[in-house]
Amino acid sequence: PWGAPPQDPPPQDPRPWGTSPQAWEFQPATPLPPPPATPLPPPPPAPPAPPRARRPWAMVGVASLASAALAAGGTWALVGAEGGTTPSATSTVVVEQAAQLQTTDYESVVAEVRDSVVAITVATAGGTGAGSGVIIDASGHVLTNNHVIAGARGIEVTLADGRIYEGEVVGTDESTDLAVVRLVDAPADLVVAELGTSATLQVGQDVIAVGNPLGLSSTVTTGIISALDRPVTTTDSQGFPGGQSTVVVTNAIQVDAAINPGNSGGPIFDLSGRVIGITSSIATLSSGSSGSIGLGFAIPVDLAARVASELIADGTASHAYLGVGASDTQVEVDGTTRTGALLREVVAGTAAADAGLKTGDVVVAIDGRPVSGSESLTGYVRQFSPGTQVVLGVVRDGTLEEVTAVLGTAD
């Protein structure tokens, strides 16, 4: 994909290891319109009170969220009940833990960052769509997903205070599903988000998602990072107005904060109020129902920031290129079975060939991070800039070796 010469590991079937079809799939977190031949309905209006009784949309997602909330509440109730019937020492521990949990000052963080998040509405040949974005500089540049604005004939950007501005596309990058939009006649009082880093993130870390789910602007949800470097493959052809069937492979940040259609392009913040990821997709039931089932995915901010900077500079983004074709495999080394990417092709004249990689090698790590398969390897390569030197952990003839490669540039 990406229009490049023979690829870094080609995207695989979303069902790794050749297993039977899963009960879930990855899906960009933007409202899915009907087929192109049918005009898109407008985003659903906010229903009158009481809201829970009058929201027919995304019922499966709402039901899933409710079930998850009940499950979590039931677990806490059980722990609390047990604590209440056990000796006071145990009760003290429970109370102290609860007090520690209550020290998280979400209100202050949200108050600081909320005005940097925008709602994006697009008009396309097929109708209308909605997504989210985050203001990244005082000039009015907004970072979002490519699939949010792909095929747009008109873009409106709504600030948190309700002011609406026309948006124009500065640059798009289908390979990473990122895009930058600029506000026309941007006001002088924009609130600019602070970009953090994704290099030091930890599983279990608290996060805050802000966006425009289901057309409900400035919606805030909270959760934790539930996994890092999760290989996720999506395509723009999954029902979107401007979808071009571009395959996107990302080693994503997985979060359990509620992510719903319309959150696409919105930021994920840490508790210091810094952006650590850009929401891009959710896992949904294979039946086609959408909404959060506790698995949301974000593009790491280090990748997003680099691509955004390049798009603002000249409207295009560069991509690293290793020069291999690969598939998922397992390999035994030092008495242990490991997963990895089996190199089925090494393209002559590329970074891989220059580094001495060979067909039959199995890449099990890159810069010390485990490679779980071909998608994982592709996702890691995409995170780097061209010219970056990386150290690959390679199993060759049953022996683990380190191979240094200087990544090339994809055409």
Coordinates of C-alpha atoms in Angstrom, one line a residue:
P1 CA 0.0 0.0 0.0
W2 CA 0.9 3.7 0.1
G3 CA 1.8 3.7 -3.6
A4 CA 5.3 2.7 -2.6
P5 CA 7.6 0.1 -4.2
P6 CA 7.5 -3.5 -2.7
Q7 CA 6.4 -2.9 0.8
D8 CA 7.5 -3.2 4.3
P9 CA 5.4 -6.1 5.6
P10 CA 2.1 -6.0 3.7
P11 CA -1.0 -5.6 5.8
Q12 CA -2.4 -8.9 6.8
D13 CA -5.9 -10.2 7.4
P14 CA -7.2 -8.6 10.6
R15 CA -7.4 -12.2 12.0
P16 CA -3.7 -13.0 12.8
W17 CA -2.3 -16.4 12.8
G18 CA -5.0 -17.6 10.4
T19 CA -7.6 -18.1 13.1
S20 CA -11.4 -18.2 12.5
P21 CA -13.3 -14.9 12.1
Q22 CA -13.3 -12.8 15.2
A23 CA -16.4 -11.4 16.9
W24 CA -14.9 -7.9 16.6
E25 CA -13.1 -5.8 14.1
F26 CA -11.2 -2.4 13.9
Q27 CA -13.2 0.6 12.6
P28 CA -12.4 4.3 12.4
A29 CA -14.2 6.2 15.1
T30 CA -16.3 8.4 12.9
P31 CA -20.0 8.0 12.1
L32 CA -20.4 5.5 9.3
P33 CA -22.6 6.8 6.4
P34 CA -24.6 4.6 4.1
P35 CA -23.3 3.4 0.8
P36 CA -22.1 6.3 -1.5
A37 CA -25.2 6.1 -3.7
T38 CA -27.4 7.0 -0.7
P39 CA -27.2 10.5 0.7
L40 CA -25.8 10.7 4.2
P41 CA -28.3 11.6 6.9
P42 CA -27.3 14.6 9.0
P43 CA -25.7 14.0 12.4
P44 CA -28.4 13.1 14.9
P45 CA -29.6 16.1 16.9
A46 CA -29.2 16.1 20.6
P47 CA -32.4 14.6 22.1
P48 CA -34.5 16.4 24.7
A49 CA -34.3 15.3 28.4
P50 CA -34.3 12.7 29.7
P51 CA -31.4 11.9 27.4
R52 CA -31.1 8.2 28.2
A53 CA -34.6 7.5 27.3
R54 CA -34.6 9.3 23.9
R55 CA -31.3 8.2 22.2
P56 CA -32.2 5.6 19.6
W57 CA -28.8 5.9 17.9
A58 CA -25.9 3.6 18.7
M59 CA -28.1 1.5 21.1
V60 CA -25.7 -1.4 21.0
G61 CA -22.8 0.9 22.0
V62 CA -24.9 2.5 24.7
A63 CA -26.0 -0.9 26.0
S64 CA -22.4 -2.1 25.9
L65 CA -21.2 0.9 27.9
A66 CA -24.0 0.5 30.4
S67 CA -23.1 -3.2 30.8
A68 CA -19.4 -2.3 31.3
A69 CA -20.4 0.4 33.8
L70 CA -22.6 -2.0 35.7
A71 CA -19.9 -4.6 35.7
A72 CA -17.3 -2.2 37.1
G73 CA -19.8 -0.9 39.7
G74 CA -20.7 -4.5 40.7
T75 CA -17.0 -5.3 41.2
W76 CA -16.5 -2.2 43.4
A77 CA -19.7 -3.0 45.4
L78 CA -18.4 -6.5 46.0
V79 CA -15.0 -5.3 47.2
G80 CA -16.6 -2.6 49.4
A81 CA -19.1 -5.1 50.9
E82 CA -16.3 -7.6 51.7
G83 CA -14.2 -4.8 53.1
G84 CA -17.1 -3.7 55.4
T85 CA -17.4 -7.2 56.9
T86 CA -13.8 -7.8 57.5
P87 CA -11.5 -6.5 60.3
S88 CA -11.0 -2.7 60.4
A89 CA -7.4 -3.0 59.1
T90 CA -8.8 -4.2 55.8
S91 CA -11.4 -1.4 55.8
T92 CA -8.7 1.2 56.3
V93 CA -6.8 -0.1 53.3
V94 CA -9.9 0.1 51.1
V95 CA -10.7 3.7 52.4
E96 CA -7.1 4.8 51.8
Q97 CA -7.1 3.4 48.3
A98 CA -10.4 5.1 47.6
A99 CA -9.0 8.4 48.9
Q100 CA -5.9 8.0 46.6
L101 CA -8.2 7.4 43.6
Q102 CA -10.1 10.6 44.4
T103 CA -6.9 12.7 44.3
T104 CA -7.0 12.7 40.4
D105 CA -8.1 16.2 39.6
Y106 CA -9.9 15.6 36.3
E107 CA -11.9 18.8 36.6
S108 CA -8.8 21.1 36.5
V109 CA -7.2 19.2 33.6
V110 CA -10.4 19.3 31.6
A111 CA -10.9 23.0 32.3
E112 CA -7.3 23.6 31.0
V113 CA -7.6 21.6 27.8
R114 CA -11.2 21.5 26.7
D115 CA -11.1 24.7 24.7
S116 CA -8.3 23.4 22.5
V117 CA -10.6 20.7 21.1
V118 CA -12.9 21.3 18.1
A119 CA -15.8 19.7 16.3
I120 CA -15.4 19.2 12.6
T121 CA -18.3 18.9 10.2
V122 CA -17.7 18.0 6.5
A123 CA -19.9 18.1 3.4
T124 CA -19.1 15.6 0.7
A125 CA -20.6 14.3 -2.4
G126 CA -22.3 11.6 -0.3
G127 CA -23.7 13.9 2.4
T128 CA -22.2 15.1 5.7
G129 CA -20.0 13.6 8.4
A130 CA -18.6 14.7 11.7
G131 CA -15.4 14.2 13.6
S132 CA -13.0 15.9 16.0
G133 CA -9.7 17.8 16.0
V134 CA -7.2 19.6 18.2
I135 CA -5.7 23.1 17.8
I136 CA -1.9 22.8 17.6
D137 CA -0.8 26.4 17.0
A138 CA -1.9 30.0 17.3
S139 CA -2.2 30.2 13.5
G140 CA -5.3 28.0 13.6
H141 CA -3.9 24.7 12.5
V142 CA -6.0 21.8 13.6
L143 CA -4.7 18.2 13.7
T144 CA -7.3 15.5 12.8
N145 CA -7.7 12.2 11.0
N146 CA -7.5 12.0 7.2
H147 CA -10.7 9.9 7.1
V148 CA -12.6 12.7 8.9
I149 CA -12.0 15.2 6.0
A150 CA -11.3 12.9 3.0
G151 CA -13.4 14.0 0.0
A152 CA -14.6 17.1 1.8
R153 CA -16.2 19.8 -0.4
G154 CA -16.7 22.0 2.6
I155 CA -15.4 22.0 6.2
E156 CA -16.8 23.8 9.3
V157 CA -14.8 23.9 12.5
T158 CA -16.7 24.6 15.7
L159 CA -14.7 25.9 18.7
A160 CA -15.6 24.8 22.2
D161 CA -17.4 28.1 22.8
G162 CA -19.7 27.6 19.8
R163 CA -18.0 29.9 17.3
I164 CA -17.9 28.4 13.8
Y165 CA -15.1 28.9 11.2
E166 CA -14.5 27.7 7.7
G167 CA -11.7 25.2 7.5
E168 CA -9.3 24.5 4.6
V169 CA -7.2 21.5 4.1
V170 CA -3.4 22.2 4.5
G171 CA -2.3 18.6 3.9
T172 CA -3.3 15.0 4.3
D173 CA -1.4 11.8 4.8
E174 CA -3.4 8.6 4.0
S175 CA -0.6 6.3 5.2
T176 CA -0.9 7.5 8.8
D177 CA -4.6 8.6 8.6
L178 CA -3.6 12.1 9.7
A179 CA -4.5 15.5 8.3
V180 CA -4.1 19.2 9.1
V181 CA -6.9 21.8 8.6
R182 CA -6.5 25.5 9.0
L183 CA -9.1 27.9 10.3
V184 CA -9.9 30.6 7.8
D185 CA -9.6 34.0 9.5
A186 CA -8.6 32.3 12.8
P187 CA -9.3 34.4 15.9
A188 CA -6.5 35.7 18.1
D189 CA -7.7 34.0 21.2
L190 CA -7.4 30.4 20.2
V191 CA -6.5 27.9 23.0
V192 CA -3.6 25.8 21.8
A193 CA -3.0 22.3 23.0
E194 CA 0.4 21.3 24.4
L195 CA 1.8 18.2 22.6
G196 CA 3.5 15.7 25.0
T197 CA 5.4 12.6 24.1
S198 CA 4.3 9.0 23.6
A199 CA 7.8 7.6 24.3
T200 CA 7.4 7.4 28.1
L201 CA 3.8 6.2 28.3
Q202 CA 3.0 3.4 30.7
V203 CA 0.2 0.8 30.7
G204 CA -2.3 1.8 33.4
Q205 CA -1.6 5.5 33.1
D206 CA -4.7 7.7 33.4
V207 CA -6.0 9.4 30.2
I208 CA -8.7 11.8 29.2
A209 CA -10.4 11.8 25.8
V210 CA -12.2 14.9 24.5
G211 CA -14.1 15.0 21.2
N212 CA -17.3 15.2 19.3
P213 CA -18.9 11.7 19.6
L214 CA -22.3 11.3 17.9
G215 CA -22.2 15.1 17.3
L216 CA -22.1 15.8 21.0
S217 CA -19.3 18.4 21.1
S218 CA -16.8 18.8 24.0
T219 CA -17.6 15.4 25.4
V220 CA -15.1 14.2 28.0
T221 CA -14.4 10.6 28.9
T222 CA -11.7 9.1 31.1
G223 CA -9.9 5.8 31.4
I224 CA -6.4 4.3 31.3
I225 CA -3.9 3.1 28.7
S226 CA -4.7 -0.5 28.5
A227 CA -2.0 -1.5 26.0
L228 CA 0.8 0.1 24.0
D229 CA 2.1 -0.7 20.5
R230 CA -1.1 -2.5 19.6
P231 CA -1.0 -3.3 15.8
V232 CA -4.2 -1.9 14.3
T233 CA -5.2 -2.1 10.6
T234 CA -8.0 0.0 9.2
T235 CA -9.1 1.3 5.8
D236 CA -10.7 4.5 4.7
S237 CA -13.1 2.4 2.7
Q238 CA -15.1 1.4 5.8
G239 CA -18.1 3.5 4.9
F240 CA -16.7 6.9 4.8
P241 CA -17.7 9.6 2.4
G242 CA -14.2 10.2 1.0
G243 CA -12.8 6.7 1.6
Q244 CA -10.1 5.7 -0.8
S245 CA -9.6 2.1 0.4
T246 CA -6.2 3.2 1.8
V247 CA -4.9 0.6 4.3
V248 CA -3.5 2.2 7.5
V249 CA -1.3 0.2 9.8
T250 CA -0.6 1.8 13.2
N251 CA 1.1 0.5 16.4
A252 CA -1.5 2.3 18.4
I253 CA -2.1 3.3 22.0
Q254 CA -5.0 1.3 23.3
V255 CA -7.3 3.0 25.8
D256 CA -10.4 2.0 27.7
A257 CA -11.9 5.5 27.8
A258 CA -15.2 5.5 26.0
I259 CA -14.5 6.2 22.3
N260 CA -17.5 6.5 20.0
P261 CA -18.2 7.5 16.4
G262 CA -17.3 11.1 16.0
N263 CA -14.3 11.0 18.3
S264 CA -12.0 10.4 15.3
G265 CA -9.3 13.1 15.2
G266 CA -9.7 14.2 18.7
P267 CA -7.0 14.2 21.3
I268 CA -6.1 11.9 24.2
F269 CA -4.6 13.8 27.1
D270 CA -2.5 12.7 30.0
L271 CA -3.2 14.2 33.5
S272 CA -0.7 17.0 32.8
G273 CA -2.9 18.2 30.1
R274 CA -0.6 17.2 27.3
V275 CA -1.7 15.4 24.1
I276 CA -0.3 11.9 24.0
G277 CA -2.4 10.5 21.1
I278 CA -4.9 11.2 18.3
T279 CA -8.0 9.1 18.4
S280 CA -8.3 7.1 15.2
S281 CA -10.4 3.9 15.6
I282 CA -12.4 1.6 17.8
A283 CA -13.0 -2.1 18.0
T284 CA -16.6 -2.9 17.1
L285 CA -18.7 -6.0 16.9
S286 CA -18.6 -7.7 13.6
S287 CA -22.4 -7.3 13.2
G288 CA -21.6 -3.7 12.2
S289 CA -22.8 -2.1 15.4
S290 CA -20.6 0.8 16.5
G291 CA -19.7 2.4 19.8
S292 CA -17.3 1.7 22.6
I293 CA -16.8 -1.8 23.8
G294 CA -13.8 -0.7 25.9
L295 CA -11.2 -0.9 23.0
G296 CA -10.3 2.5 21.5
F297 CA -7.1 3.3 19.6
A298 CA -5.0 6.4 19.2
I299 CA -2.1 7.3 16.9
P300 CA 1.0 8.1 19.2
V301 CA 1.6 11.8 19.4
D302 CA 5.3 11.5 18.5
L303 CA 4.2 10.2 15.1
A304 CA 1.3 12.6 14.8
A305 CA 3.4 15.7 15.7
R306 CA 6.1 14.8 13.1
V307 CA 3.6 14.3 10.3
A308 CA 1.6 17.4 11.2
S309 CA 4.8 19.5 11.1
E310 CA 5.7 18.2 7.7
L311 CA 2.1 18.7 6.4
I312 CA 2.2 22.3 7.6
A313 CA 5.6 22.9 6.0
D314 CA 4.8 21.7 2.5
G315 CA 1.5 19.7 2.5
T316 CA 3.2 16.3 2.4
A317 CA 4.7 13.8 4.8
S318 CA 7.7 11.5 4.5
H319 CA 7.7 7.8 5.5
A320 CA 10.5 5.4 6.5
Y321 CA 11.0 2.3 4.3
L322 CA 12.7 -0.9 5.3
G323 CA 12.2 -2.9 2.0
V324 CA 10.9 -6.3 3.0
G325 CA 7.8 -8.4 2.5
A326 CA 6.8 -10.5 5.6
S327 CA 4.2 -12.6 7.2
D328 CA 3.4 -13.6 10.8
T329 CA 5.3 -16.6 12.3
Q330 CA 6.6 -18.2 15.4
V331 CA 10.2 -19.2 15.9
E332 CA 12.1 -21.0 18.6
V333 CA 15.3 -19.4 20.0
D334 CA 17.2 -20.3 23.1
G335 CA 14.6 -22.8 24.0
T336 CA 11.8 -20.2 23.9
T337 CA 9.1 -19.8 21.3
R338 CA 8.6 -16.2 20.1
T339 CA 6.4 -14.5 17.6
G340 CA 7.9 -12.4 14.8
A341 CA 7.8 -11.3 11.2
L342 CA 9.2 -13.9 8.7
L343 CA 11.0 -12.1 5.9
R344 CA 9.7 -13.6 2.6
E345 CA 11.3 -11.0 0.4
V346 CA 14.2 -8.6 0.8
V347 CA 14.1 -5.9 -1.9
A348 CA 17.5 -5.2 -3.5
G349 CA 18.9 -1.7 -3.0
T350 CA 16.8 -1.0 0.1
A351 CA 17.7 -0.5 3.8
A352 CA 17.0 -4.1 4.5
A353 CA 19.3 -5.4 1.8
D354 CA 22.1 -2.9 2.7
A355 CA 21.8 -4.1 6.3
G356 CA 22.3 -7.7 5.3
L357 CA 18.8 -9.0 6.0
K358 CA 18.0 -12.3 4.2
T359 CA 14.9 -14.1 3.2
G360 CA 14.0 -16.5 6.0
D361 CA 15.1 -14.2 8.7
V362 CA 12.6 -13.6 11.5
V363 CA 12.5 -10.1 13.0
V364 CA 11.5 -10.4 16.7
A365 CA 12.4 -6.9 17.9
I366 CA 13.2 -3.4 16.8
D367 CA 15.1 -1.1 19.1
G368 CA 14.4 -3.5 22.0
R369 CA 10.6 -3.5 21.5
P370 CA 9.0 -6.9 20.6
V371 CA 7.7 -7.5 17.1
S372 CA 4.6 -9.6 17.2
G373 CA 4.2 -10.1 13.4
S374 CA 4.3 -8.4 10.1
E375 CA 1.7 -5.7 11.0
S376 CA 3.7 -4.9 14.1
L377 CA 6.9 -4.5 12.1
T378 CA 5.1 -2.3 9.6
G379 CA 3.7 -0.1 12.4
Y380 CA 7.1 0.4 14.0
V381 CA 8.8 1.3 10.7
R382 CA 6.0 3.9 10.1
Q383 CA 6.8 5.6 13.4
F384 CA 10.3 6.5 12.4
S385 CA 11.6 9.2 10.1
P386 CA 13.6 8.3 7.0
G387 CA 17.3 8.1 7.8
T388 CA 16.7 6.8 11.3
Q389 CA 19.1 4.0 12.4
V390 CA 17.4 1.1 14.1
V391 CA 18.6 -2.1 15.7
L392 CA 16.6 -5.2 14.6
G393 CA 16.5 -8.4 16.7
V394 CA 16.7 -11.1 14.1
V395 CA 16.5 -14.9 14.5
R396 CA 18.6 -16.6 11.8
D397 CA 19.3 -20.3 11.8
G398 CA 18.0 -20.6 15.4
T399 CA 20.3 -17.8 16.7
L400 CA 19.3 -14.4 17.8
E401 CA 21.4 -11.6 16.2
E402 CA 21.3 -7.9 16.2
V403 CA 21.2 -6.2 12.8
T404 CA 21.6 -2.4 12.3
A405 CA 19.7 -0.8 9.5
V406 CA 19.3 2.9 8.3
L407 CA 15.8 3.3 7.1
G408 CA 15.2 4.6 3.6
T409 CA 12.4 6.8 2.3
A410 CA 9.2 5.4 0.8
D411 CA 8.2 6.7 -2.6

